Amino acid sequence: MTFTIPLPEKISLNSQLGRVHWTIRDRQNRDFQTAVFLAAHQSQISAFSGPFPCHIEYRFKMRGRGLDSSNLAYMAKLVEDGLVHSGIIPDDCPKYVRAMTLITEKGEDEVEVTLR
């Protein structure tokens, strides 16, 4: 299963290590959950039927200077929480998600999510 989500914003893991206020993290989480929900609804994506545990590949496409692949981890976590919130995966614990791959490349400020 593959679908694309527009990035609400570009957030580096480095920016979160500076102890960002919880209200900012909360807003970021809501923004990403909404983006996942709307993209899944628009693409008519429903619950992933497995097999579980799955592997999630995040292909982050960004205009301008992209982020280092390890700095994509925070946004991947926000997307993963959105997958749970939208009912696409039951949970993000090891029983349901075994691994993730983070890929960075030039593109149009979006993330292509593949579950396999």
PDB file of C-alpha atoms in Angstrom, residues 6 8 15 17 20 30-31 35-36 44 48-49 67 72 77 84 86 90 95-97 100 102:
ATOM      1  CA  PRO A   6       1.659  16.762   1.685  1.00  0.00           C
ATOM      2  CA  PRO A   8       2.443  20.424   6.691  1.00  0.00           C
ATOM      3  CA  SER A  15      15.033  21.346  16.072  1.00  0.00           C
ATOM      4  CA  LEU A  17      16.342  18.343  20.543  1.00  0.00           C
ATOM      5  CA  VAL A  20      10.591  22.774  21.915  1.00  0.00           C
ATOM      6  CA  ARG A  30      -2.299  17.536  15.077  1.00  0.00           C
ATOM      7  CA  ASP A  31      -1.155  19.021  11.743  1.00  0.00           C
ATOM      8  CA  ALA A  35      -2.564  15.593   6.763  1.00  0.00           C
ATOM      9  CA  VAL A  36      -2.426  11.779   7.003  1.00  0.00           C
ATOM     10  CA  GLN A  44      -9.408   6.026  -0.484  1.00  0.00           C
ATOM     11  CA  PHE A  48      -3.749  -1.929   6.127  1.00  0.00           C
ATOM     12  CA  SER A  49      -4.571  -5.640   6.132  1.00  0.00           C
ATOM     13  CA  LEU A  67      17.237  17.151   5.465  1.00  0.00           C
ATOM     14  CA  LEU A  72      13.609  12.874   9.144  1.00  0.00           C
ATOM     15  CA  LYS A  77       7.077   9.517  13.946  1.00  0.00           C
ATOM     16  CA  VAL A  84      -2.588   4.961  13.918  1.00  0.00           C
ATOM     17  CA  SER A  86      -6.516   7.359  11.045  1.00  0.00           C
ATOM     18  CA  PRO A  90      -3.783  -0.630  14.722  1.00  0.00           C
ATOM     19  CA  LYS A  95       3.771  -6.179  17.089  1.00  0.00           C
ATOM     20  CA  TYR A  96       2.556  -4.075  14.111  1.00  0.00           C
ATOM     21  CA  VAL A  97       5.617  -2.133  12.882  1.00  0.00           C
ATOM     22  CA  MET A 100      11.109   1.827   8.910  1.00  0.00           C
ATOM     23  CA  LEU A 102      13.880   6.995   5.792  1.00  0.00           C
TER      24      LEU A 102
END
